[in-house]
Amino acid sequence: MLNADRIGGLLLSGLGIACIAASIQLPRIPGQPVGPAVFPIVVGVALCPCAVLILLSAGAVPEEEMIGDDLPAQYSPAMAALRLLLPPVILVLYVLAIEPLGFLIAGFSVIMATAVLLGGRMIYAVPLAAVMTVAIHSVFGTLLRVPLPDGLLALPW
């Protein structure tokens, strides 16, 4: 895994640098303080420290070898297939639920379900989902003025 982590970190840093370089080339929109390059630059800048962390942690924790029947149930082929299918299923359910339920309820449900399915505990998943849903709604709905469906519940601002 040591080499895979190093290769992944290098690829991620290259992706971040390429994202920054490509977004600097985007034309500016006259009269707009925020142009089309801002978001890709933010993503590229965020990818670079993540790549450095992956490179620094490569090989930090030795992996244990598990052979045959010593594998826990979470590593069974059936669980691997289920975990592979869960992200697209969650996204399809989100797309179907966002209009009738609204962004707040659908976003909260998706973030909480994803956190729990990735192994997080419910005591942390609920506050994470609540804070992130309000933060995403505030950034996109208020600052960027992206229309988000209210559905059954709307924020007061």
Short mmCIF file of C-alpha atoms in Angstrom, two decimals:
data_model
loop_
_atom_site.label_atom_id
_atom_site.label_comp_id
_atom_site.label_asym_id
_atom_site.label_seq_id
_atom_site.Cartn_x
_atom_site.Cartn_y
_atom_site.Cartn_z
CA MET A 1 0.00 0.00 0.00
CA LEU A 2 3.00 2.24 0.49
CA ASN A 3 3.58 2.66 -3.23
CA ALA A 4 -0.14 3.02 -3.96
CA ASP A 5 -0.37 5.85 -1.42
CA ARG A 6 2.62 7.60 -2.91
CA ILE A 7 1.29 7.24 -6.44
CA GLY A 8 -2.15 8.43 -5.32
CA GLY A 9 -0.66 11.43 -3.52
CA LEU A 10 1.41 12.39 -6.54
CA LEU A 11 -1.57 12.02 -8.87
CA LEU A 12 -3.73 14.08 -6.53
CA SER A 13 -1.15 16.86 -6.34
CA GLY A 14 -0.85 16.84 -10.13
CA LEU A 15 -4.63 17.07 -10.40
CA GLY A 16 -4.68 20.02 -7.99
CA ILE A 17 -1.96 21.86 -9.89
CA ALA A 18 -3.63 21.13 -13.24
CA CYS A 19 -6.96 22.37 -11.88
CA ILE A 20 -5.38 25.63 -10.72
CA ALA A 21 -3.49 26.09 -14.00
CA ALA A 22 -6.56 25.42 -16.14
CA SER A 23 -8.84 27.68 -14.11
CA ILE A 24 -6.42 30.61 -14.30
CA GLN A 25 -6.92 30.45 -18.08
CA LEU A 26 -10.69 31.00 -17.80
CA PRO A 27 -11.90 34.41 -19.00
CA ARG A 28 -13.19 36.96 -16.52
CA ILE A 29 -16.76 38.21 -16.68
CA PRO A 30 -16.93 42.03 -16.79
CA GLY A 31 -18.75 43.53 -13.82
CA GLN A 32 -18.68 40.30 -11.80
CA PRO A 33 -16.48 40.20 -8.68
CA VAL A 34 -16.57 36.38 -8.68
CA GLY A 35 -15.79 34.76 -12.01
CA PRO A 36 -15.91 31.19 -13.25
CA ALA A 37 -12.33 30.50 -12.08
CA VAL A 38 -12.94 30.89 -8.34
CA PHE A 39 -14.44 27.50 -7.58
CA PRO A 40 -11.92 25.44 -9.61
CA ILE A 41 -9.06 27.36 -7.98
CA VAL A 42 -10.47 26.64 -4.51
CA VAL A 43 -10.79 22.95 -5.39
CA GLY A 44 -7.23 22.85 -6.77
CA VAL A 45 -5.83 24.61 -3.72
CA ALA A 46 -7.71 22.19 -1.43
CA LEU A 47 -6.40 19.14 -3.33
CA CYS A 48 -2.74 20.06 -2.84
CA PRO A 49 -2.64 19.86 1.00
CA CYS A 50 -4.66 16.64 0.83
CA ALA A 51 -2.05 15.20 -1.51
CA VAL A 52 0.73 16.26 0.86
CA LEU A 53 -1.06 14.56 3.78
CA ILE A 54 -1.42 11.35 1.75
CA LEU A 55 2.26 11.46 0.81
CA LEU A 56 3.34 12.06 4.41
CA SER A 57 1.13 9.30 5.78
CA ALA A 58 2.22 6.72 3.20
CA GLY A 59 3.42 3.73 5.14
CA ALA A 60 2.85 5.35 8.54
CA VAL A 61 0.55 2.56 9.73
CA PRO A 62 1.67 -0.96 8.84
CA GLU A 63 -1.05 -3.05 7.34
CA GLU A 64 -2.03 -6.32 8.90
CA GLU A 65 -2.32 -9.28 6.61
CA MET A 66 -5.53 -11.24 6.92
CA ILE A 67 -5.74 -14.53 5.16
CA GLY A 68 -8.72 -16.73 4.44
CA ASP A 69 -11.34 -17.05 7.18
CA ASP A 70 -9.69 -14.37 9.34
CA LEU A 71 -11.37 -11.63 7.29
CA PRO A 72 -14.08 -9.74 9.17
CA ALA A 73 -17.60 -9.75 7.75
CA GLN A 74 -17.25 -6.13 6.60
CA TYR A 75 -14.65 -7.24 4.04
CA SER A 76 -16.76 -9.97 2.45
CA PRO A 77 -17.43 -9.77 -1.29
CA ALA A 78 -21.15 -9.18 -0.65
CA MET A 79 -20.41 -6.19 1.60
CA ALA A 80 -17.91 -4.85 -0.94
CA ALA A 81 -20.56 -5.01 -3.67
CA LEU A 82 -23.10 -3.34 -1.39
CA ARG A 83 -20.70 -0.52 -0.55
CA LEU A 84 -19.99 -0.10 -4.25
CA LEU A 85 -23.69 0.29 -5.06
CA LEU A 86 -24.58 2.59 -2.17
CA PRO A 87 -23.25 5.93 -3.53
CA PRO A 88 -25.23 5.79 -6.80
CA VAL A 89 -28.34 4.60 -4.93
CA ILE A 90 -28.03 7.47 -2.43
CA LEU A 91 -27.61 9.99 -5.27
CA VAL A 92 -30.64 8.67 -7.16
CA LEU A 93 -32.75 8.82 -3.99
CA TYR A 94 -31.49 12.37 -3.39
CA VAL A 95 -32.49 13.48 -6.89
CA LEU A 96 -35.94 11.96 -6.44
CA ALA A 97 -36.42 13.44 -2.95
CA ILE A 98 -35.07 16.98 -3.33
CA GLU A 99 -38.12 18.50 -5.04
CA PRO A 100 -40.88 17.15 -2.79
CA LEU A 101 -38.89 17.25 0.48
CA GLY A 102 -36.66 20.26 -0.18
CA PHE A 103 -32.93 20.74 0.07
CA LEU A 104 -32.73 20.84 3.86
CA ILE A 105 -34.41 17.50 4.50
CA ALA A 106 -32.89 15.72 1.48
CA GLY A 107 -29.40 17.13 2.10
CA PHE A 108 -29.52 16.26 5.80
CA SER A 109 -30.62 12.71 4.98
CA VAL A 110 -27.91 12.18 2.36
CA ILE A 111 -25.10 13.55 4.53
CA MET A 112 -26.22 11.55 7.56
CA ALA A 113 -26.70 8.32 5.59
CA THR A 114 -23.31 8.70 3.91
CA ALA A 115 -21.56 9.36 7.23
CA VAL A 116 -23.17 6.32 8.85
CA LEU A 117 -22.50 4.06 5.87
CA LEU A 118 -18.85 5.11 5.87
CA GLY A 119 -18.57 3.86 9.44
CA GLY A 120 -19.35 6.99 11.43
CA ARG A 121 -21.34 6.84 14.64
CA MET A 122 -24.83 8.31 14.79
CA ILE A 123 -23.87 10.66 17.62
CA TYR A 124 -21.44 12.41 15.23
CA ALA A 125 -23.39 11.93 12.00
CA VAL A 126 -26.46 13.90 13.11
CA PRO A 127 -24.65 17.13 14.12
CA LEU A 128 -22.37 16.84 11.07
CA ALA A 129 -25.37 16.52 8.77
CA ALA A 130 -27.17 19.44 10.43
CA VAL A 131 -24.19 21.81 10.32
CA MET A 132 -23.13 20.88 6.80
CA THR A 133 -26.65 21.14 5.40
CA VAL A 134 -27.12 24.64 6.81
CA ALA A 135 -23.62 25.65 5.68
CA ILE A 136 -24.15 24.37 2.13
CA HIS A 137 -27.57 26.02 1.96
CA SER A 138 -26.11 29.30 3.22
CA VAL A 139 -23.25 29.27 0.71
CA PHE A 140 -25.25 28.24 -2.32
CA GLY A 141 -28.66 29.71 -1.50
CA THR A 142 -27.59 32.99 0.07
CA LEU A 143 -24.10 33.86 -1.16
CA LEU A 144 -24.17 32.36 -4.65
CA ARG A 145 -27.94 32.80 -5.10
CA VAL A 146 -28.47 29.31 -6.45
CA PRO A 147 -32.17 28.50 -6.16
CA LEU A 148 -32.62 25.52 -3.87
CA PRO A 149 -36.04 23.90 -3.41
CA ASP A 150 -37.67 24.70 -0.04
CA GLY A 151 -40.00 21.70 0.01
CA LEU A 152 -41.42 21.02 3.46
CA LEU A 153 -38.90 23.13 5.38
CA ALA A 154 -37.24 26.49 4.68
CA LEU A 155 -34.57 28.46 6.46
CA PRO A 156 -35.68 31.85 7.80
CA TRP A 157 -32.95 33.73 5.91
#
